[in-house]
Coordinates of C-alpha atoms and ligand atoms in Angstrom, one line a residue:
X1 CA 124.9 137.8 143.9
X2 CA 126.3 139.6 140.9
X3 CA 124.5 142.6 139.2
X4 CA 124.1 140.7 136.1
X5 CA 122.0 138.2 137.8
X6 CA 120.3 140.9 140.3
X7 CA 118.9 142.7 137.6
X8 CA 116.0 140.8 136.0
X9 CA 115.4 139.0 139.1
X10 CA 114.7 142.7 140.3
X11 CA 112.5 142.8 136.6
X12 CA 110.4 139.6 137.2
X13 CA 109.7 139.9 141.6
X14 CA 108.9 144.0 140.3
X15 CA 106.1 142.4 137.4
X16 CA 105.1 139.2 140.2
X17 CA 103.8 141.9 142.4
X18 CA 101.8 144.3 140.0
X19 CA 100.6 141.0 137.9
X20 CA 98.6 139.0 140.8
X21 CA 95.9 140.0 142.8
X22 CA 96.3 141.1 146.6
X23 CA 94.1 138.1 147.2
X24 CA 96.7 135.8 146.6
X25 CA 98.9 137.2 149.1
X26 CA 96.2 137.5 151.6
X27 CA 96.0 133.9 151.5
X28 CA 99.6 133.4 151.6
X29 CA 99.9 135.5 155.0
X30 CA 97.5 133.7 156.8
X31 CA 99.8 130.4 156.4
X32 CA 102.6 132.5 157.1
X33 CA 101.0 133.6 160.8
X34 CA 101.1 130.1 162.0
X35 CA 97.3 129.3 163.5
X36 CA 96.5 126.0 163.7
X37 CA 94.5 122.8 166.0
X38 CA 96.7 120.8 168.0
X39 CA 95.9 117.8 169.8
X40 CA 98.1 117.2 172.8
X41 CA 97.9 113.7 174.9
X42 CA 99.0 114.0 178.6
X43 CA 100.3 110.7 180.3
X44 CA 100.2 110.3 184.0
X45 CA 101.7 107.3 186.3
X46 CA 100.9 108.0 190.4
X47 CA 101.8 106.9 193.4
X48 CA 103.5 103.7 191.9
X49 CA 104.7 103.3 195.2
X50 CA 107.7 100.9 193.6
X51 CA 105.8 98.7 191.7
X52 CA 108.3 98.0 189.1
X53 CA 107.3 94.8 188.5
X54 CA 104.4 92.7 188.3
X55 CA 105.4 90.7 191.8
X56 CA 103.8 90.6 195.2
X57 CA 106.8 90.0 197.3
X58 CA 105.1 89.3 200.5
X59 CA 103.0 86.3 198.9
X60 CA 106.2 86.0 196.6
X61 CA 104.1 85.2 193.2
X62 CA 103.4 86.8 190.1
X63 CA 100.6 89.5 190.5
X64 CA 99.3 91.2 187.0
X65 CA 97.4 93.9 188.8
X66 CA 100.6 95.9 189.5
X67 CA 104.1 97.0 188.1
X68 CA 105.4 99.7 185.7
X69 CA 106.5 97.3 183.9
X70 CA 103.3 96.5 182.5
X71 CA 102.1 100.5 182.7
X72 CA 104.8 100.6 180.2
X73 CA 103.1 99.1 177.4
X74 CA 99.5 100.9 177.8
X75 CA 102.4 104.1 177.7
X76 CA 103.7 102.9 174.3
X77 CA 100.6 102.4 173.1
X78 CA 98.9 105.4 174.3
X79 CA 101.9 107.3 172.8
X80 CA 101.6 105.5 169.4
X81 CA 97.8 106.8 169.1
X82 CA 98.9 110.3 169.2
X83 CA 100.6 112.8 167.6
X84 CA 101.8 114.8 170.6
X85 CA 102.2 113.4 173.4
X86 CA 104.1 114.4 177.1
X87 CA 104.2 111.4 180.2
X88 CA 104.6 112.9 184.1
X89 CA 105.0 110.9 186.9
X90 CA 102.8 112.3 190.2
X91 CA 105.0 111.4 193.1
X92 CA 105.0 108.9 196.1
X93 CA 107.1 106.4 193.8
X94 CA 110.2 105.5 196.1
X95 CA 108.5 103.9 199.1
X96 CA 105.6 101.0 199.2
X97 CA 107.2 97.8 199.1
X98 CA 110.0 95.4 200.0
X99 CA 111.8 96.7 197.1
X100 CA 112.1 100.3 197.9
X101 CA 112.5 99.5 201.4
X102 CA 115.9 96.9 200.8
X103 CA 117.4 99.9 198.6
X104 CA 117.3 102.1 201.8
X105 CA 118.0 99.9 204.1
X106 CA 120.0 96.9 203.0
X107 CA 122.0 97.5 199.8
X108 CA 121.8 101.7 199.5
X109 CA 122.5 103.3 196.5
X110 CA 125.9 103.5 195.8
X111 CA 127.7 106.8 193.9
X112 CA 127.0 106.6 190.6
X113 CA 124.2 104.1 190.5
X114 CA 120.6 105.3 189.5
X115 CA 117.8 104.0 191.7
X116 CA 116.2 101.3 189.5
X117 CA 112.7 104.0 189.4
X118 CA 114.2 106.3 188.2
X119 CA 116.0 104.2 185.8
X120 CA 112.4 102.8 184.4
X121 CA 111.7 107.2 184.7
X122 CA 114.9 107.7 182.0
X123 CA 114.3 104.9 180.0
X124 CA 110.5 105.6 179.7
X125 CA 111.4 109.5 178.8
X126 CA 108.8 111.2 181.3
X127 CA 108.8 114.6 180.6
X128 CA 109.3 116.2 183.9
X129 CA 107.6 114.2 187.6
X130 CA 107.0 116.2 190.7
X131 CA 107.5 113.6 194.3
X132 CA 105.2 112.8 197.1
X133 CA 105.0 113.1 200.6
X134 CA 106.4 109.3 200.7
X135 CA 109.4 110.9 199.1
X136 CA 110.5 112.4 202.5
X137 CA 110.3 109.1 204.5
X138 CA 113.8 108.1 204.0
X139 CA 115.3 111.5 204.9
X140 CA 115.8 114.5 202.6
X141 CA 119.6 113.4 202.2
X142 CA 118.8 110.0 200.5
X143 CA 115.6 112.0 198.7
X144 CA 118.4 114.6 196.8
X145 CA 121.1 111.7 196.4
X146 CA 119.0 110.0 194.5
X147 CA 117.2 112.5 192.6
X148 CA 120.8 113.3 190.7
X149 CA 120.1 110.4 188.9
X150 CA 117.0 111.5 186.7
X151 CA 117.4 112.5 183.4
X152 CA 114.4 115.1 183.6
X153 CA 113.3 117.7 185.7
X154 CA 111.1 117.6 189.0
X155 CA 109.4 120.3 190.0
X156 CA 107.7 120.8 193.8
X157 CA 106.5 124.2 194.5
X158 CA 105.2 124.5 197.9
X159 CA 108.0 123.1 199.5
X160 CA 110.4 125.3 200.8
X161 CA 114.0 126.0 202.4
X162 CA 113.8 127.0 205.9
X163 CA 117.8 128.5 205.2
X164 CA 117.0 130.1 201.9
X165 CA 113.4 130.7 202.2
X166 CA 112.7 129.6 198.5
X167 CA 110.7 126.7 196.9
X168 CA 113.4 123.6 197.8
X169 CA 112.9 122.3 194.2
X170 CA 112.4 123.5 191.3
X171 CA 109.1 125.0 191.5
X172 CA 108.0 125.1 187.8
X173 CA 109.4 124.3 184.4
X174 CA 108.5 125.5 180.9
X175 CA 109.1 122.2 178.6
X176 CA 109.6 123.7 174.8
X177 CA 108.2 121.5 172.3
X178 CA 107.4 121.2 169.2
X179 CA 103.9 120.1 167.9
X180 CA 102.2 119.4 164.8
X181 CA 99.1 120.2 164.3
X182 CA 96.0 118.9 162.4
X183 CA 97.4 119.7 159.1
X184 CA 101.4 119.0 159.8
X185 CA 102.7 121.6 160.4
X186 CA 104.8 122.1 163.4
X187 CA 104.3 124.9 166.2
X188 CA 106.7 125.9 169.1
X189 CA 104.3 125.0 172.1
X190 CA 105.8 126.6 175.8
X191 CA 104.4 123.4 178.5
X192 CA 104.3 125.3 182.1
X193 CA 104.8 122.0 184.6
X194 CA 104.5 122.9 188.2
X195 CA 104.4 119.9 191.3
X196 CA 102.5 120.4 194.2
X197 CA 101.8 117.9 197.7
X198 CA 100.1 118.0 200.5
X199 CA 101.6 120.5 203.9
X200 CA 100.9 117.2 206.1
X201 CA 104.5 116.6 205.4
X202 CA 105.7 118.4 208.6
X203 CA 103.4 116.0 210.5
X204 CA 103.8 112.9 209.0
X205 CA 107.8 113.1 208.4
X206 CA 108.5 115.9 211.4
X207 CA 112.0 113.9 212.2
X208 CA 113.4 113.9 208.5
X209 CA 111.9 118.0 207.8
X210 CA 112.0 120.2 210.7
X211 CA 114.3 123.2 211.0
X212 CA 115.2 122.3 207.4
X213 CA 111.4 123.0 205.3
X214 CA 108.7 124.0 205.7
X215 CA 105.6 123.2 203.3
X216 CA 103.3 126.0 202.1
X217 CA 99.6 125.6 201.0
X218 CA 98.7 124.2 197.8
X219 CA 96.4 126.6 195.9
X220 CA 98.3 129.9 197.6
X221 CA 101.5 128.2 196.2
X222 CA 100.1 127.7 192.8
X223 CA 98.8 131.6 192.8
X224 CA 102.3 133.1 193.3
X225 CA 104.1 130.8 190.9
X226 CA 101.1 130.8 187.9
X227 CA 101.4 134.3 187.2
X228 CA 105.1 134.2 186.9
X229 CA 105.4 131.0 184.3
X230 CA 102.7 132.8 182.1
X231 CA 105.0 135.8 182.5
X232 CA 108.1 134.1 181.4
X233 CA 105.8 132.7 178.4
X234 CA 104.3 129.3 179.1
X235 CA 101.3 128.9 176.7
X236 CA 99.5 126.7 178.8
X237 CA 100.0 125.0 182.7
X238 CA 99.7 121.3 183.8
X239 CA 100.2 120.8 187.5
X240 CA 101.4 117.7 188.7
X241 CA 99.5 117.9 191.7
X242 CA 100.3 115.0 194.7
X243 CA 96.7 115.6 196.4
X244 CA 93.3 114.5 195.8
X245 CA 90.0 115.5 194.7
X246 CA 87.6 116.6 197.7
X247 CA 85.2 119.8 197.8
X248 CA 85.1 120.1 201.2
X249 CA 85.6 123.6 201.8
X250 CA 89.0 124.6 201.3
X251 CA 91.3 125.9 204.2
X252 CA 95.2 126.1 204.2
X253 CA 95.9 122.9 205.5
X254 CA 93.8 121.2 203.0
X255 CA 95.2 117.7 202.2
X256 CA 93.1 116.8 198.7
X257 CA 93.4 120.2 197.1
X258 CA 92.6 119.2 193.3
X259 CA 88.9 120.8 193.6
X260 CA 90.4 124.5 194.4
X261 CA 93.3 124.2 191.8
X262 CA 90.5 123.7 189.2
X263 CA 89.6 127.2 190.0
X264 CA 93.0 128.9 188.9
X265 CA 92.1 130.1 185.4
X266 CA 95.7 129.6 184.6
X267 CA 96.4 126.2 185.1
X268 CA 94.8 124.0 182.0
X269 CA 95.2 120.0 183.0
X270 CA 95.2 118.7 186.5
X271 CA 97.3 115.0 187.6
X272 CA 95.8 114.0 190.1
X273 CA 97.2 111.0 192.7
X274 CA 97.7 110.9 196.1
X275 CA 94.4 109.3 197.2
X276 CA 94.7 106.1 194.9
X277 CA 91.9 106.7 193.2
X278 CA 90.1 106.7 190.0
X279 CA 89.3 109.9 188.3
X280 CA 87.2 109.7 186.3
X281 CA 85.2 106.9 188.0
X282 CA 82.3 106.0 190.0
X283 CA 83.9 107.2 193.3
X284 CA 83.6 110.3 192.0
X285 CA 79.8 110.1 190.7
X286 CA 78.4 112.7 193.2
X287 CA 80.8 115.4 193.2
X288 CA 79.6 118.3 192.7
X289 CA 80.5 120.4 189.3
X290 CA 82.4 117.4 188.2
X291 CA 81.5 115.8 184.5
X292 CA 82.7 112.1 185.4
X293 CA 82.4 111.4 181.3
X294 CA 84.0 114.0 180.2
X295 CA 86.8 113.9 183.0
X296 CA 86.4 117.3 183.9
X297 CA 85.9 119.1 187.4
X298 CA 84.6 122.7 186.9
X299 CA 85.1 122.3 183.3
X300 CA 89.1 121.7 183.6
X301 CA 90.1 118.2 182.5
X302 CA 91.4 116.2 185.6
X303 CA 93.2 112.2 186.0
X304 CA 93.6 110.3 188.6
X305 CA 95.3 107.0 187.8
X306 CA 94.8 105.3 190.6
X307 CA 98.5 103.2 192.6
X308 CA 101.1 100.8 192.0
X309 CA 101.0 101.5 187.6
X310 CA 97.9 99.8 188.1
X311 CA 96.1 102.4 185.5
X312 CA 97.4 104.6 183.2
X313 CA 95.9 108.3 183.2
X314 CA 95.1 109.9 179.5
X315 CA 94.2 113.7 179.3
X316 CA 93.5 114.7 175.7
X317 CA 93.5 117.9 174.4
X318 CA 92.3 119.8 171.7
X319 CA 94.3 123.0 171.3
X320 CA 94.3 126.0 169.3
X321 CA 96.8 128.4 168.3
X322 CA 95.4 131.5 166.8
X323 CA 97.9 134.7 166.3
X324 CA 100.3 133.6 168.9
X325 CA 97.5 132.7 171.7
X326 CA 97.1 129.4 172.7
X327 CA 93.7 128.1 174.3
X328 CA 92.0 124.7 175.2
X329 CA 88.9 124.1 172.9
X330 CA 88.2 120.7 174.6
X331 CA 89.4 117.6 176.8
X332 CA 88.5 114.3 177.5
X333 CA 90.3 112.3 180.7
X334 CA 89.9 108.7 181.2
X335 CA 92.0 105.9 182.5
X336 CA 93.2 102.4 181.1
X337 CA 93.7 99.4 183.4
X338 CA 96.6 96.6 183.1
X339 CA 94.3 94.3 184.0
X340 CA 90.6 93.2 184.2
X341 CA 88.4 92.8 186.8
X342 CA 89.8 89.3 187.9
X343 CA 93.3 90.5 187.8
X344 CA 94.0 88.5 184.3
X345 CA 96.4 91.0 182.0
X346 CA 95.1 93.0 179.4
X347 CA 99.0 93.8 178.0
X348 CA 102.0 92.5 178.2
X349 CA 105.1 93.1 180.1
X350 CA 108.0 95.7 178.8
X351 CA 110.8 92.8 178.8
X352 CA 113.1 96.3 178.1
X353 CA 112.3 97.6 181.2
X354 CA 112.4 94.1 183.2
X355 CA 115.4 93.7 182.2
X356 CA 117.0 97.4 183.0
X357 CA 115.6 96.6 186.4
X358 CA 116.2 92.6 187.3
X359 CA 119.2 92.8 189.3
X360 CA 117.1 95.1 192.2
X361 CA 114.1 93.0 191.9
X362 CA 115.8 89.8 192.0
X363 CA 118.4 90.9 194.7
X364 CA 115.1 91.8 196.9
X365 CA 113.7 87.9 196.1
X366 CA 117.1 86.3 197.2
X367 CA 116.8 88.7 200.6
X368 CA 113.1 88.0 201.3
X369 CA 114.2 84.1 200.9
X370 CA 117.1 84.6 203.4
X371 CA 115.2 86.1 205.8
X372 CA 112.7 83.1 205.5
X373 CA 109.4 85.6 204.3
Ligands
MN1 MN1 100.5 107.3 197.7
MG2 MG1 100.8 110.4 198.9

């Protein structure tokens, strides 16, 4: 800029300021500091257990009651309602069927090929997914193989490394997003994601994990790694947590841990699975503390959307951003079925994600066939 110019822009800005009232740029500053009301929508599949597709391979027909490829379509939907939205997976999705089992055991995943899961994972965009204890029954070396394929993170915290001593996964992962808030405008928003499953793992898969890790207990797990992802500036925590809802009284070996996470100030939105049930739902009518409309357990908003992609889990939040500090003002959790009561659809399939997945499925039909099932 030349001094000619400078000059009586120097004039006018000097005459701006003297001319208007302070008011006027009180007002203007409180745009400026960026407060706002955000409403975040939290997606949650669990324990799909390979349901891909809506087929029951033992009775070989068509069965509407199952199959991601049918959760796929209450996820567009659900994502199309909402502003802001962030989709998880909760673990135990490798194993369950005659699918997952003739990957392992039959065809194998070759270099280079992406397990058809967690090809539906990348194509769907989950956010981040945490694994299940199912995860470990086809050894750790097929488990880390095929995890190379994903396209997001996966985070486990209370596994850990017998050799190194630290979490085996990725214990935690701050997602950075931006969010727009009730009147557009956008906000960075730091998304602490941390996995947890239950330490029955060294029972239940002993030949595949001993001498190589060792599990930890859930809610000690998520106090050491909480205070740190606040630390390194996550504005709020969702745990992806591969364990039920039970308030028995807790103890270190607790399987179903949900009810004593709920207590960790830190941690704002609970996924639920491992259990196949439905939370919020009439299983959970007399548990204590718990607010079965609302979807809440001790006032923190919990899903649990049930197995196989038969339900889709919603957690909405209202946020608010206020100088910098971000805080939940309310929640409501619910769930949406695939299908009614006497397993008739209520959506229809992703063709998409058929497709991206037909040559596993139908591979599996032609084997079940062979073998005369
Ligand atoms: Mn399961
Ligand atoms: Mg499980």
């Amino acid at each position: 800029m030349n001094n000619k110019k400078f000059f009586p822009l120097l004039f006018i800005s000097t005459i701006f300021c003297f001319c208007f009232p302070s008011s006027l740029f009180a007002e203007e500053s409180s745009t400026v500091n960026n407060n706002g009301i955000i409403d975040l929508r939290i997606l949650e599949t669990t324990d799909l257990h390979a349901a891909l597709v809506n087929y029951d391979y033992y009775q070989t027909k068509t069965d509407n009651t199952i199959g991601l490829v049918k959760t796929a379509s209450l996820i567009h939907q659900a994502r199309s309602e909402a502003v802001n939205s962030l989709l998880f997976d909760n673990g135990d999705h490798l194993k369950g069927n005659p699918l997952g089992e003739y990957l392992v055991r039959i065809r194998g995943i070759q270099k280079g090929r992406i397990h058809p899961v967690y090809r539906a994972f990348n194509y769907l965009k989950y956010d981040a997914i945490t694994i299940g204890n199912h995860e470990f029954n086809y050894g750790l070396k097929f488990l880390t193989t095929v995890l190379k394929g994903l396209k997001m993170p996966i985070v486990n915290a209370n596994v850990y490394s017998v050799k190194k001593n630290k979490p085996y996964f990725k214990p935690y992962v701050i997602l950075k997003r931006s969010v727009v808030d009730k009147q557009g405008k956008e906000h960075q928003l730091n998304i602490g994601v941390i996995g947890f499953m239950p330490p029955q793992i060294m029972r239940w898969d002993k030949a595949n994990l001993e001498g190589k890790v060792i599990a930890r207990p859930i809610v000690e797990s998520a106090k050491e790694f909480v205070p740190i992802m606040k630390a390194e500036g996550a504005d709020i925590i969702i745990a992806l947590a591969h364990t039920g809802i039970d308030s028995e009284p807790y103890h270190p070996e607790t399987e179903n841990a949900v009810y004593y996470l709920s207590d960790i100030p830190e941690i704002d939105a609970i996924l639920a699975g491992h259990s196949h049930s439905v939370f919020p739902g009439p299983t959970f009518k007399n548990l204590p503390l718990a607010n079965i409309n609302e979807g809440k357990i001790k006032g923190k908003p919990v899903v649990m959307a049930a197995a196989f992609g038969s339900r889709l889990g919603i957690i909405d939040l209202q946020l608010e951003v206020k100088d910098g500090t971000w805080k939940v003002l309310n929640s409501r959790s619910f769930t949406r079925p695939i299908a009614d009561e006497y397993g008739e659809p209520l959506v229809k399939t992703d063709k998409k994600l058929f497709k991206l997945i037909k040559p596993e499925h139908q591979e599996t039909v032609d084997f079940l066939k062979k073998l005369g099932i």
